[in-house]
Coordinates of C-alpha atoms and ligand atoms in Angstrom, one line a residue:
M159 CA 30.3 206.1 -10.1
S160 CA 33.5 206.5 -12.2
P161 CA 34.2 210.3 -12.5
Y162 CA 35.3 209.7 -16.1
E163 CA 31.8 208.5 -16.7
H164 CA 29.7 210.7 -14.4
G165 CA 31.8 213.8 -13.6
E166 CA 31.8 214.5 -10.1
V167 CA 29.5 212.7 -7.5
F168 CA 27.6 215.4 -5.7
V169 CA 26.7 214.7 -1.9
T170 CA 23.5 216.0 -0.2
D171 CA 23.0 217.0 3.3
D172 CA 21.5 213.7 3.8
G173 CA 24.1 211.7 2.3
A174 CA 23.0 210.9 -1.1
E175 CA 25.5 210.2 -3.9
T176 CA 23.8 212.0 -6.8
D177 CA 24.6 213.3 -10.3
L178 CA 26.6 216.5 -10.6
D179 CA 23.3 218.2 -12.0
L180 CA 21.9 218.4 -8.4
G181 CA 25.1 220.7 -7.5
H182 CA 24.0 222.9 -10.2
Y183 CA 20.3 223.0 -9.0
E184 CA 21.6 223.7 -5.4
R185 CA 23.8 226.6 -6.6
F186 CA 21.2 228.2 -8.7
I187 CA 18.3 227.9 -6.2
N188 CA 20.4 228.2 -2.8
E189 CA 18.5 225.3 -1.2
N190 CA 19.8 222.2 0.1
L191 CA 18.1 219.3 -1.6
T192 CA 17.6 215.7 -0.2
K193 CA 18.1 212.1 -1.3
D194 CA 14.3 212.5 -2.6
S195 CA 16.0 214.9 -5.4
S196 CA 17.6 212.3 -7.1
V197 CA 16.3 209.1 -8.5
S198 CA 17.9 206.6 -10.3
M199 CA 16.2 203.7 -12.3
G200 CA 18.2 201.2 -10.3
Q201 CA 16.5 202.4 -7.2
I202 CA 13.1 202.1 -8.9
Y203 CA 13.8 198.3 -10.0
N204 CA 15.2 197.4 -6.5
S205 CA 12.2 198.8 -5.0
V206 CA 9.6 196.9 -7.1
I207 CA 11.6 193.7 -6.7
E208 CA 11.6 194.1 -2.8
K209 CA 7.9 194.7 -3.0
E210 CA 7.4 191.7 -5.1
R211 CA 9.4 189.7 -2.9
R212 CA 7.5 190.8 0.2
G213 CA 4.3 189.8 -1.3
D214 CA 3.0 193.3 -1.6
Y215 CA 1.6 192.6 -5.2
L216 CA -0.2 189.3 -4.2
G217 CA 1.4 187.3 -6.7
K218 CA 0.2 189.4 -9.7
T219 CA 2.3 189.7 -12.8
V220 CA 4.8 192.5 -12.3
Q221 CA 5.2 194.9 -15.3
V222 CA 6.6 198.1 -16.5
I223 CA 3.3 199.4 -16.6
P224 CA 1.8 199.9 -13.8
H225 CA 4.3 198.6 -11.4
I226 CA 7.5 200.7 -12.6
T227 CA 5.5 203.8 -13.6
N228 CA 3.9 203.6 -10.1
E229 CA 6.9 203.5 -8.4
I230 CA 8.2 206.4 -10.4
K231 CA 5.2 208.5 -9.7
E232 CA 5.2 207.8 -6.2
K233 CA 8.8 209.4 -5.9
I234 CA 7.2 212.6 -7.8
Y235 CA 4.1 212.5 -5.6
S236 CA 6.2 212.0 -2.4
F237 CA 6.5 215.8 -2.3
D238 CA 2.6 216.2 -2.2
C239 CA 2.6 216.5 1.6
S240 CA 5.5 218.7 2.1
D241 CA 5.8 222.3 1.9
V242 CA 7.0 222.4 -1.5
D243 CA 4.9 224.5 -4.2
V244 CA 6.3 223.4 -7.5
V245 CA 7.9 219.9 -8.3
I246 CA 10.5 220.0 -11.4
T247 CA 11.2 216.8 -12.6
E248 CA 14.1 216.6 -14.9
V249 CA 14.0 213.8 -17.2
G250 CA 17.4 212.8 -18.4
G251 CA 18.6 211.6 -21.7
T252 CA 17.0 211.9 -25.1
V253 CA 13.2 211.3 -26.0
G254 CA 13.3 207.8 -27.4
D255 CA 15.9 206.3 -25.2
I256 CA 15.0 202.9 -23.9
E257 CA 16.0 203.9 -20.4
G258 CA 13.6 206.8 -20.5
L259 CA 10.3 205.2 -21.5
S260 CA 8.9 204.3 -18.2
I261 CA 9.7 207.7 -16.8
L262 CA 8.1 209.5 -20.0
E263 CA 4.9 207.0 -19.6
A264 CA 5.0 208.1 -15.9
I265 CA 4.7 211.9 -16.3
R266 CA 2.3 211.5 -18.9
Q267 CA 0.0 209.8 -16.5
I268 CA 0.6 212.6 -14.1
G269 CA -0.6 215.0 -16.7
L270 CA -3.9 213.2 -16.5
E271 CA -4.2 212.6 -12.7
K272 CA -3.6 216.2 -11.9
A273 CA -5.5 219.1 -12.9
A274 CA -4.6 220.8 -16.2
E275 CA -3.2 223.9 -14.9
D276 CA -1.1 222.0 -12.4
V277 CA 0.9 220.3 -14.7
M278 CA 3.2 221.6 -17.5
Y279 CA 5.8 219.9 -19.9
I280 CA 9.0 221.7 -20.9
H281 CA 10.9 220.1 -23.6
V282 CA 14.5 221.1 -24.1
T283 CA 16.1 220.5 -27.7
L284 CA 19.2 221.3 -29.6
L285 CA 19.2 223.4 -32.5
P286 CA 22.2 222.4 -34.6
Y287 CA 24.1 225.3 -36.4
I288 CA 25.6 224.2 -39.7
Y289 CA 28.6 226.3 -40.6
G290 CA 29.1 225.6 -44.1
S291 CA 25.7 226.8 -45.0
N292 CA 25.4 229.3 -42.1
E293 CA 22.0 227.9 -41.0
I294 CA 20.1 226.8 -37.8
K295 CA 18.3 223.8 -38.1
T296 CA 15.0 223.0 -36.8
K297 CA 14.7 219.6 -37.9
P298 CA 15.8 217.7 -34.8
T299 CA 13.5 219.5 -32.9
Q300 CA 10.6 218.9 -34.8
H301 CA 11.6 215.2 -35.0
S302 CA 12.0 214.8 -31.1
V303 CA 8.3 216.9 -30.7
K304 CA 6.8 214.2 -32.8
E305 CA 8.3 211.5 -30.9
L306 CA 7.4 212.9 -27.8
Q307 CA 3.9 213.5 -29.1
S308 CA 3.8 209.6 -30.1
L309 CA 4.4 208.9 -26.3
G310 CA 1.3 210.9 -25.2
I311 CA 3.1 213.9 -24.2
K312 CA 2.4 217.4 -25.8
P313 CA 5.1 219.9 -24.8
D314 CA 3.9 223.2 -23.7
I315 CA 7.2 225.0 -24.0
I316 CA 10.0 224.2 -26.1
V317 CA 13.4 225.6 -24.7
C318 CA 15.8 225.5 -27.8
R319 CA 19.7 225.1 -26.9
T320 CA 21.5 227.4 -29.7
E321 CA 24.8 228.8 -30.2
N322 CA 23.1 231.6 -32.2
E323 CA 20.3 233.7 -31.9
I324 CA 17.0 232.3 -33.4
P325 CA 15.4 234.5 -35.9
E326 CA 11.6 235.5 -35.5
S327 CA 10.8 233.6 -38.5
M328 CA 12.5 230.5 -37.2
K329 CA 10.4 230.6 -34.1
E330 CA 7.3 230.8 -36.0
K331 CA 8.1 227.8 -37.9
L332 CA 8.9 226.2 -34.8
A333 CA 5.8 226.8 -33.1
L334 CA 3.8 225.9 -36.0
F335 CA 5.4 222.8 -36.5
C336 CA 5.9 221.7 -32.8
N337 CA 2.3 222.5 -31.8
V338 CA 3.0 225.3 -29.3
R339 CA 2.4 229.1 -29.2
K340 CA 5.3 231.1 -30.4
T341 CA 5.8 232.9 -27.0
S342 CA 6.4 229.2 -25.8
V343 CA 9.5 229.1 -28.0
I344 CA 12.2 230.0 -25.7
E345 CA 15.9 230.6 -27.0
N346 CA 18.3 229.2 -24.6
L347 CA 21.6 230.9 -25.8
T348 CA 25.1 230.1 -24.9
V349 CA 26.2 232.7 -22.4
E350 CA 29.6 234.0 -21.2
N351 CA 29.1 233.1 -17.6
L352 CA 26.8 230.0 -16.3
Y353 CA 25.0 232.3 -13.8
E354 CA 23.8 234.5 -16.6
I355 CA 21.4 231.7 -17.6
P356 CA 18.3 232.5 -15.5
L357 CA 18.3 235.9 -16.4
M358 CA 18.6 235.0 -20.0
L359 CA 15.7 232.8 -19.9
E360 CA 13.8 235.4 -18.0
K361 CA 14.4 237.8 -20.8
Q362 CA 12.9 235.4 -23.2
G363 CA 9.9 234.9 -21.0
L364 CA 10.2 231.4 -19.6
A365 CA 9.0 232.5 -16.2
R366 CA 6.3 234.6 -17.5
E367 CA 5.0 231.3 -19.9
V368 CA 5.5 228.9 -16.6
C369 CA 3.5 231.4 -14.2
S370 CA 0.7 231.8 -16.6
H371 CA 0.4 228.2 -17.3
L372 CA 0.6 227.4 -13.7
H373 CA -1.4 230.1 -12.3
L374 CA 1.3 231.5 -10.1
K375 CA 2.3 235.3 -9.7
N376 CA 5.4 236.0 -11.4
D377 CA 7.9 238.2 -9.0
E378 CA 10.0 239.9 -11.4
S379 CA 11.5 242.0 -8.7
K380 CA 13.3 238.9 -7.3
N381 CA 15.9 239.2 -9.9
E382 CA 17.3 242.2 -8.8
K383 CA 20.0 240.8 -6.5
W384 CA 20.9 237.9 -9.3
Q385 CA 21.2 240.8 -11.7
S386 CA 23.7 242.8 -9.4
M387 CA 25.7 239.6 -8.7
I388 CA 26.0 238.9 -12.7
D389 CA 27.2 242.8 -12.7
D390 CA 29.9 242.1 -10.4
I391 CA 30.7 238.7 -11.8
K392 CA 31.4 240.5 -15.2
S393 CA 33.0 243.6 -14.1
K394 CA 36.8 244.1 -14.3
K395 CA 38.6 242.8 -11.5
E396 CA 41.3 243.9 -9.3
H397 CA 43.3 241.1 -8.9
E398 CA 44.5 237.8 -10.9
V399 CA 45.5 234.7 -9.6
T400 CA 46.2 231.3 -10.8
V401 CA 44.9 228.0 -8.8
A402 CA 46.1 224.7 -9.7
I403 CA 43.9 221.7 -9.1
V404 CA 46.3 218.6 -8.8
G405 CA 44.4 215.5 -9.0
K406 CA 44.1 212.4 -11.3
Y407 CA 40.8 212.9 -12.9
V408 CA 42.0 216.0 -14.9
K409 CA 40.9 214.5 -18.4
L410 CA 37.3 215.6 -17.5
E411 CA 36.7 218.8 -15.9
D412 CA 33.5 217.8 -14.8
S413 CA 34.9 215.5 -12.1
Y414 CA 35.9 218.6 -10.1
I415 CA 33.0 220.6 -10.9
S416 CA 32.1 221.7 -7.6
V417 CA 35.5 222.4 -6.6
I418 CA 35.9 224.7 -9.6
E419 CA 32.7 226.5 -9.2
S420 CA 33.8 227.3 -5.5
V421 CA 37.2 228.6 -6.5
K422 CA 35.1 230.8 -8.9
H423 CA 32.7 231.9 -6.3
A424 CA 35.6 232.7 -4.1
G425 CA 37.0 235.0 -6.9
Y426 CA 33.9 236.8 -7.1
K427 CA 33.9 237.6 -3.5
N428 CA 37.5 238.7 -3.6
N429 CA 37.4 240.6 -6.8
A430 CA 39.6 238.3 -8.5
E431 CA 39.9 236.9 -11.9
I432 CA 40.7 233.4 -11.6
K433 CA 43.0 231.0 -13.6
I434 CA 42.6 227.6 -13.2
K435 CA 45.0 224.8 -13.9
L436 CA 44.3 221.1 -13.8
I437 CA 47.6 219.2 -13.2
D438 CA 47.5 215.4 -13.5
S439 CA 49.2 214.2 -10.2
E440 CA 50.8 211.3 -12.1
T441 CA 53.1 213.6 -13.8
I442 CA 54.4 215.1 -10.9
T443 CA 58.0 213.9 -9.4
K444 CA 60.2 215.4 -6.8
E445 CA 62.5 216.7 -9.6
N446 CA 59.7 218.4 -11.9
V447 CA 57.4 219.7 -9.1
H448 CA 59.1 223.3 -9.1
E449 CA 58.6 223.6 -12.9
K450 CA 55.0 222.1 -12.8
L451 CA 53.9 224.4 -10.0
E452 CA 55.7 227.8 -11.8
G453 CA 53.3 230.6 -11.9
I454 CA 51.0 229.1 -9.7
N455 CA 49.6 230.9 -6.7
G456 CA 48.0 228.5 -4.9
V457 CA 47.4 224.8 -4.8
I458 CA 44.2 222.7 -4.2
I459 CA 44.3 218.9 -3.8
P460 CA 40.9 217.6 -4.2
G461 CA 39.2 214.1 -3.1
G462 CA 39.9 210.9 -4.7
F463 CA 40.2 207.3 -4.3
G464 CA 43.0 204.5 -4.9
N465 CA 47.0 204.8 -4.9
R466 CA 47.3 206.1 -8.6
G467 CA 49.1 209.6 -8.3
V468 CA 49.3 209.8 -4.6
E469 CA 53.1 210.0 -4.9
G470 CA 52.8 213.2 -7.0
K471 CA 50.5 214.6 -4.7
I472 CA 52.7 214.1 -1.8
E473 CA 55.5 215.8 -3.7
T474 CA 53.3 218.7 -4.2
I475 CA 52.2 219.0 -0.9
K476 CA 55.9 219.1 0.3
Y477 CA 56.6 221.7 -2.2
V478 CA 53.8 224.1 -1.1
R479 CA 54.5 223.4 2.6
E480 CA 58.0 224.4 2.4
N481 CA 57.7 227.1 -0.2
K482 CA 54.7 228.8 1.6
I483 CA 52.5 228.7 -1.2
P484 CA 48.6 228.7 0.0
F485 CA 47.1 225.2 0.3
L486 CA 43.7 223.8 0.3
G487 CA 43.4 220.0 0.9
I488 CA 40.0 218.2 0.6
C489 CA 39.2 214.9 2.0
L490 CA 42.0 212.7 0.2
G491 CA 43.9 216.0 0.1
M492 CA 43.7 216.1 3.8
Q493 CA 45.1 212.6 4.2
V494 CA 47.8 212.9 1.9
A495 CA 48.8 216.1 3.7
V496 CA 49.1 214.1 6.8
I497 CA 51.0 211.3 5.3
E498 CA 53.5 214.0 4.0
F499 CA 53.9 215.8 7.4
A500 CA 54.3 212.3 8.9
R501 CA 56.9 211.3 6.3
N502 CA 59.0 214.5 5.9
V503 CA 58.7 216.3 9.0
L504 CA 58.2 213.3 11.6
G505 CA 60.8 211.4 9.7
I506 CA 58.3 208.2 9.4
T507 CA 59.4 207.5 6.1
D508 CA 56.8 204.8 5.4
A509 CA 53.8 206.6 6.9
N510 CA 50.8 205.9 4.5
S511 CA 47.1 205.1 4.6
V512 CA 45.9 201.5 4.5
E513 CA 43.9 202.6 1.3
F514 CA 47.0 202.6 -0.5
D515 CA 49.2 200.0 1.4
E516 CA 46.9 197.5 3.6
K517 CA 49.8 196.3 5.2
T518 CA 51.8 199.5 6.0
A519 CA 53.8 199.5 9.5
N520 CA 52.5 203.3 10.0
P521 CA 49.1 203.8 9.2
V522 CA 48.4 207.6 9.8
I523 CA 45.2 207.2 7.8
H524 CA 43.3 204.1 8.6
I525 CA 39.9 202.5 8.2
M526 CA 37.3 203.8 10.2
E527 CA 35.7 201.6 13.0
S528 CA 32.3 201.8 11.4
Q529 CA 33.6 200.8 8.1
K530 CA 35.6 197.5 9.2
Q531 CA 32.7 195.2 8.6
I532 CA 31.7 196.9 5.4
Y533 CA 32.5 194.8 2.2
K534 CA 30.1 196.4 -0.3
K535 CA 31.6 199.5 -2.1
G536 CA 28.4 201.2 -3.0
G537 CA 26.7 203.8 -0.9
T538 CA 28.8 202.4 2.3
M539 CA 30.7 205.3 3.1
R540 CA 30.7 208.1 5.6
L541 CA 28.1 210.1 3.8
G542 CA 26.7 213.6 4.3
A543 CA 26.7 216.3 6.8
Y544 CA 28.5 216.1 9.9
E545 CA 28.9 218.4 12.8
C546 CA 32.5 219.9 13.4
K547 CA 33.8 221.9 16.5
L548 CA 36.6 224.4 15.7
K549 CA 39.2 225.0 18.1
S550 CA 39.6 228.7 19.1
E551 CA 42.8 230.4 18.1
T552 CA 43.0 228.5 15.2
L553 CA 42.9 229.5 11.3
A554 CA 39.7 227.3 10.7
R555 CA 37.9 229.2 13.7
E556 CA 39.3 232.4 12.1
I557 CA 37.9 231.5 8.5
Y558 CA 34.7 230.2 9.6
N559 CA 34.3 232.8 12.5
Q560 CA 32.0 230.5 14.6
E561 CA 32.5 227.3 16.8
N562 CA 30.1 224.9 15.2
I563 CA 30.1 224.1 11.6
S564 CA 28.3 221.5 9.6
E565 CA 30.1 220.1 6.2
R566 CA 29.4 217.3 3.7
H567 CA 31.5 214.0 3.8
R568 CA 32.2 211.2 1.5
H569 CA 35.1 209.0 2.7
R570 CA 35.8 205.5 3.8
Y571 CA 39.3 206.4 5.7
E572 CA 40.1 208.7 8.4
Y573 CA 43.2 210.3 10.6
N574 CA 44.5 207.8 13.1
N575 CA 44.6 209.1 16.3
E576 CA 47.5 207.0 17.6
Y577 CA 49.7 209.4 15.7
R578 CA 47.6 212.7 17.0
E579 CA 50.2 213.5 19.7
R580 CA 53.3 213.3 17.7
L581 CA 51.8 215.1 14.7
E582 CA 50.3 217.9 16.8
N583 CA 53.7 218.5 18.8
A584 CA 55.4 218.7 15.5
G585 CA 53.0 221.5 14.4
L586 CA 50.3 219.7 12.3
V587 CA 47.2 221.4 14.2
C588 CA 44.1 219.5 14.4
S589 CA 41.8 222.4 14.4
G590 CA 38.4 220.7 13.8
L591 CA 37.1 217.8 15.4
S592 CA 33.8 216.1 15.5
P593 CA 31.7 216.9 18.6
D594 CA 32.8 213.9 20.8
G595 CA 36.6 214.7 19.8
E596 CA 37.2 211.6 18.0
L597 CA 37.3 212.2 14.5
V598 CA 39.9 214.8 13.0
E599 CA 38.2 217.0 10.6
I600 CA 40.8 219.7 9.8
V601 CA 44.4 219.8 10.1
E602 CA 46.5 223.1 9.4
L603 CA 49.8 224.8 9.8
K604 CA 50.5 227.6 11.8
D605 CA 53.9 229.1 10.1
H606 CA 52.2 229.4 6.8
P607 CA 50.1 231.6 5.0
Y608 CA 47.5 229.3 4.3
F609 CA 47.6 225.5 4.8
I610 CA 44.6 223.8 5.7
A611 CA 43.0 220.6 4.8
S612 CA 39.5 219.4 5.7
Q613 CA 38.2 215.6 5.9
F614 CA 34.8 217.0 4.4
H615 CA 34.2 218.6 1.0
P616 CA 33.5 222.3 1.6
E617 CA 32.7 222.6 -2.1
F618 CA 29.4 220.9 -1.8
K619 CA 28.0 223.8 0.0
S620 CA 29.6 227.0 -2.0
R621 CA 26.9 228.9 -3.8
P622 CA 27.9 232.0 -6.4
N623 CA 26.3 234.4 -3.6
V624 CA 27.0 232.5 -0.5
P625 CA 30.9 231.2 -1.2
A626 CA 32.4 228.6 1.1
P627 CA 34.8 230.3 3.8
L628 CA 37.6 227.9 3.2
F629 CA 37.9 228.8 -0.6
V630 CA 37.3 232.6 0.0
K631 CA 40.1 232.8 2.5
F632 CA 42.2 230.6 0.2
I633 CA 41.8 233.1 -2.5
E634 CA 42.6 236.1 0.0
A635 CA 45.7 234.6 0.9
M636 CA 46.6 234.0 -2.7
I637 CA 46.2 237.8 -3.4
Ligands
LIG135 N1 39.7 207.9 -0.6 C1 39.5 208.5 0.6 C2 38.3 207.6 1.5 O1 37.8 207.1 1.4 C3 39.2 209.9 0.3 C4 37.8 210.2 -0.5 C5 37.5 211.1 -0.8 O2 38.5 212.1 -1.1 N2 36.5 211.7 -1.2 O3 38.7 208.0 2.9

């Protein structure tokens, strides 16, 4: 999944590589989701083809309806036997997309298979604003509702994305033309901070409408904590810091969405206003690193793949290590920190990762044993949550304040233990290890205000109200 096409690849505890939307869901509801929460059409087709090859359809003609649609419904119904109260099925794309037709047909069927008060349809539309004539247009909404109805789905609620408040008369018009009650036309206004959205929708009565349709109790008192979090987020901050994220997918902010959100969460916790600067590592050289990092209070090197831009990351790490600027390395960021240390402190000038140079004489980062026989690229990395043991009297232990942690991974390469003794003796402490002591999961430096890097991705578990410890202490160090 190219970061430029998909933005970040989000990883769940059970190791699913998913669309970044899943990260937003986790951050908003503070629940760990699983691979069952992310379904691609590829998976659906793959499973239907496998069933056909196995003979499950007894040689019958395999068709979109019912075979593909049944497969989709099975995914949704798979939550039937669990402790889930409500299943939200988000269908991506736009009504009328060829890709989405079978999914819309599947959810239409669910509406008939279940009791009327157990199923509802929420249609999200865009109300464009025309600057020249200063008006909001309802036509695209009317049109997509018509399309949806021709597919057999009548929306119960229409959520309208809009930059400007929708006048009452327009809500009435939308209700009339789109065949819903006026109270079911929900304005979805652009807000200053992402986390205000649930409260904004609540004010519009979304929960009231949903709960009354599904015969659920609407517990409004639950919003108080969220409201006080928003008040904190929006209050004037005591501190201000600038964080640089040095990577190569800087043209699309979504490529680092969880990292960026985690930095913000840590800012809320530290009463700090955070400025984030994305710097393209390909533009960084030994000569200009000083200039590039001017005014920066701390640096993050996030995950990544491939050779491009790596030398700029090495220069960056050398600079922050020597100049005692707070540093947080994530996944590739940790691997590059090890390479930098091996080259510039141990003097192994050709130290490298076999990812960047297959034939390197000094592979301080090498291919994991479990990866050696794997030739397929998709879904074959070390994925999902793994336990990690933190050594006492280390920065990592102090940050997490516990011995055992669990964090999410997505990588193919790892720290090479053959160099462990030399690297440790020179000061690069291995402060987090897999429970069997074999895999190095965290490295850190002692004589530095904050220099720590993890093989895992702490950003996948950060939530606005439960920020990730590695980020919280990073911001604290910067302040
Ligand atoms: N490319 C590295 C690996 O596969 C790091 C991956 C990452 O940063 N997510 O091990």
